[in-house]
Short mmCIF file of C-alpha atoms in Angstrom, two decimals:
data_model
loop_
_atom_site.label_atom_id
_atom_site.label_comp_id
_atom_site.label_asym_id
_atom_site.label_seq_id
_atom_site.Cartn_x
_atom_site.Cartn_y
_atom_site.Cartn_z
CA UNK S 19 26.66 -33.17 55.89
CA UNK S 20 29.06 -30.02 56.45
CA UNK S 21 32.56 -30.14 55.44
CA UNK S 22 33.47 -28.36 58.58
CA UNK S 23 32.83 -31.67 60.49
CA UNK S 24 36.09 -33.77 60.24
CA UNK S 25 35.07 -37.64 59.29
CA UNK S 26 36.09 -40.19 62.05
CA UNK S 27 37.09 -43.66 60.99
CA UNK S 28 36.11 -46.68 63.11
CA UNK S 29 39.48 -46.78 64.85
CA UNK S 30 39.01 -43.09 65.87
CA UNK S 31 35.49 -43.52 67.32
CA UNK S 32 35.18 -43.93 70.98
CA UNK S 33 35.24 -47.50 72.43
CA UNK S 34 31.53 -47.36 73.18
CA UNK S 35 30.48 -46.21 69.61
CA UNK S 36 32.84 -49.00 68.12
CA UNK S 37 30.99 -51.40 70.06
CA UNK S 38 27.87 -50.53 69.21
CA UNK S 39 28.63 -50.14 65.29
CA UNK S 40 30.86 -53.09 64.64
CA UNK S 41 28.11 -55.37 63.53
CA UNK S 42 26.58 -53.02 61.39
CA UNK S 43 30.05 -51.95 59.63
CA UNK S 44 30.91 -55.77 59.21
CA UNK S 45 27.72 -56.32 57.73
CA UNK S 46 27.66 -53.38 55.30
CA UNK S 47 31.64 -53.27 54.62
CA UNK S 48 31.92 -49.59 55.49
CA UNK S 49 31.26 -46.97 57.93
CA UNK S 50 28.53 -44.53 56.73
CA UNK S 51 29.20 -40.75 56.74
CA UNK S 52 26.42 -40.10 59.21
CA UNK S 53 28.45 -42.23 61.79
CA UNK S 54 31.81 -40.71 60.59
CA UNK S 55 30.30 -37.26 61.66
CA UNK S 56 28.05 -38.29 64.54
CA UNK S 57 30.81 -40.07 66.33
CA UNK S 58 31.97 -36.69 67.73
CA UNK S 59 29.29 -37.03 70.24
CA UNK S 60 29.55 -40.69 71.22
CA UNK S 61 26.95 -40.46 74.13
CA UNK S 62 24.49 -39.20 72.00
CA UNK S 63 25.13 -41.46 69.11
CA UNK S 64 25.29 -44.58 71.45
CA UNK S 65 21.76 -43.62 72.72
CA UNK S 66 20.54 -43.01 69.16
CA UNK S 67 21.41 -46.52 68.20
CA UNK S 68 19.93 -47.83 71.40
CA UNK S 69 16.80 -46.22 70.22
CA UNK S 70 17.01 -47.47 66.73
CA UNK S 71 17.34 -51.14 67.94
CA UNK S 72 14.45 -50.61 70.55
CA UNK S 73 12.19 -49.17 67.64
CA UNK S 74 13.19 -52.33 65.54
CA UNK S 75 11.71 -54.44 68.25
CA UNK S 76 8.54 -52.17 68.72
CA UNK S 77 7.19 -52.55 65.14
CA UNK S 78 6.82 -55.14 62.56
CA UNK S 79 9.49 -55.01 59.88
CA UNK S 80 7.07 -54.25 57.27
CA UNK S 81 5.91 -50.96 59.21
CA UNK S 82 9.59 -50.05 59.75
CA UNK S 83 10.51 -50.45 56.34
CA UNK S 84 7.45 -48.49 54.98
CA UNK S 85 8.47 -45.67 57.50
CA UNK S 86 12.08 -45.61 56.36
CA UNK S 87 11.41 -45.68 52.73
CA UNK S 88 8.87 -43.14 53.04
CA UNK S 89 10.84 -40.73 55.00
CA UNK S 90 14.05 -41.26 52.94
CA UNK S 91 11.74 -40.61 49.70
CA UNK S 92 10.17 -37.52 51.10
CA UNK S 93 13.50 -36.18 52.30
CA UNK S 94 15.33 -37.06 49.23
CA UNK S 95 17.99 -39.08 51.22
CA UNK S 96 18.78 -41.59 48.35
CA UNK S 97 21.52 -43.26 50.12
CA UNK S 98 19.00 -44.35 53.06
CA UNK S 99 16.29 -45.18 50.55
CA UNK S 100 18.67 -47.54 48.53
CA UNK S 101 19.88 -49.31 51.87
CA UNK S 102 16.04 -49.86 52.81
CA UNK S 103 15.16 -51.22 49.45
CA UNK S 104 17.72 -53.79 49.69
CA UNK S 105 16.76 -54.80 53.30
CA UNK S 106 12.98 -54.70 52.33
CA UNK S 107 14.03 -57.11 49.53
CA UNK S 108 16.12 -59.62 51.66
CA UNK S 109 13.02 -59.40 54.05
CA UNK S 110 10.96 -60.75 51.39
CA UNK S 111 8.67 -57.72 50.78
CA UNK S 112 9.28 -58.01 47.02
CA UNK S 113 10.18 -55.31 44.49
CA UNK S 114 6.36 -54.46 43.84
CA UNK S 115 5.73 -53.46 47.42
CA UNK S 116 9.16 -51.65 47.55
CA UNK S 117 7.95 -49.69 44.28
CA UNK S 118 4.60 -49.04 45.64
CA UNK S 119 5.88 -47.38 48.76
CA UNK S 120 8.45 -45.58 47.02
CA UNK S 121 5.72 -44.00 44.75
CA UNK S 122 4.69 -42.05 47.86
CA UNK S 123 1.12 -42.39 46.88
CA UNK S 124 -0.75 -44.41 49.26
CA UNK S 125 -3.95 -43.89 47.41
CA UNK S 126 -2.79 -45.71 44.35
CA UNK S 127 -4.01 -49.40 44.49
CA UNK S 128 -1.20 -52.09 44.74
CA UNK S 129 0.52 -54.37 47.21
CA UNK S 130 0.55 -52.15 50.12
CA UNK S 131 -2.01 -53.05 53.05
CA UNK S 132 -4.05 -50.71 55.01
CA UNK S 133 -1.67 -50.48 57.81
CA UNK S 134 1.33 -49.83 55.40
CA UNK S 135 -0.91 -46.96 53.68
CA UNK S 136 -1.82 -45.47 57.09
CA UNK S 137 1.66 -45.20 58.37
CA UNK S 138 3.00 -43.68 54.87
CA UNK S 139 0.21 -41.14 55.20
CA UNK S 140 1.14 -40.25 58.74
CA UNK S 141 4.97 -40.29 57.87
CA UNK S 142 4.36 -37.85 54.55
CA UNK S 143 2.33 -35.73 56.65
CA UNK S 144 4.62 -35.37 59.57
CA UNK S 145 7.52 -34.39 57.27
CA UNK S 146 5.49 -32.19 54.97
CA UNK S 147 3.81 -30.30 57.61
CA UNK S 148 6.57 -30.33 59.96
CA UNK S 149 4.73 -32.19 62.68
CA UNK S 150 1.85 -29.78 62.79
CA UNK S 151 -2.05 -30.78 62.07
CA UNK S 152 -1.58 -34.30 61.66
CA UNK S 153 -4.20 -35.44 63.90
CA UNK S 154 -6.16 -37.15 61.46
CA UNK S 155 -3.39 -39.17 60.04
CA UNK S 156 -2.14 -40.13 63.67
CA UNK S 157 -5.56 -40.99 64.77
CA UNK S 158 -5.73 -43.20 61.79
CA UNK S 159 -2.59 -45.15 62.55
CA UNK S 160 -3.71 -45.36 66.28
CA UNK S 161 -6.94 -46.85 65.27
CA UNK S 162 -5.23 -49.43 63.00
CA UNK S 163 -2.24 -50.49 65.19
CA UNK S 164 -2.91 -48.92 68.51
CA UNK S 165 -1.17 -46.38 70.55
CA UNK S 166 2.09 -48.27 71.48
CA UNK S 167 3.08 -48.98 67.90
CA UNK S 168 1.81 -45.58 66.85
CA UNK S 169 4.21 -43.75 69.08
CA UNK S 170 6.82 -46.08 67.84
CA UNK S 171 5.78 -44.81 64.32
CA UNK S 172 6.25 -41.16 65.50
CA UNK S 173 9.81 -41.92 67.05
CA UNK S 174 10.85 -43.82 63.96
CA UNK S 175 9.82 -41.04 61.39
CA UNK S 176 12.03 -38.69 63.99
CA UNK S 177 15.02 -40.91 63.77
CA UNK S 178 15.04 -41.07 59.78
CA UNK S 179 14.56 -37.22 59.47
CA UNK S 180 17.52 -36.99 61.98
CA UNK S 181 19.44 -39.17 59.57
CA UNK S 182 18.47 -37.38 56.62
#
């Protein structure tokens, strides 16, 4: 993040931002740099966090974590990848599944199921091709999990690209 953006501490954030981040900061024990910077635009940050929460409800945890780990891996966002490795482990997906997702090669045999693989292919294609010419991958995801969850996957990809 640019050094030209002053980092805000929790007590410097707008009250509505403090309210929406309080549980996260308490759970993690710190306020991350993304939030310290994005706190300069409280209305957008609150909406971003509301979208994040809505996406958690829109997809099964396993697909959410497959997208999160994949985008973090492709974007080189080690901080976010580490956070989602810990969460995936806590959710019980196992170190083998986490390692398989982190390989960024959905064609390799292993513990990823076909929904995981389709979602990973789409996430990688969207990031690699900047969202262009991903019809085949998107159609495959729609065929596996339906249009409603496929759209949630696309929003989630965008969310993690923004964070990276």
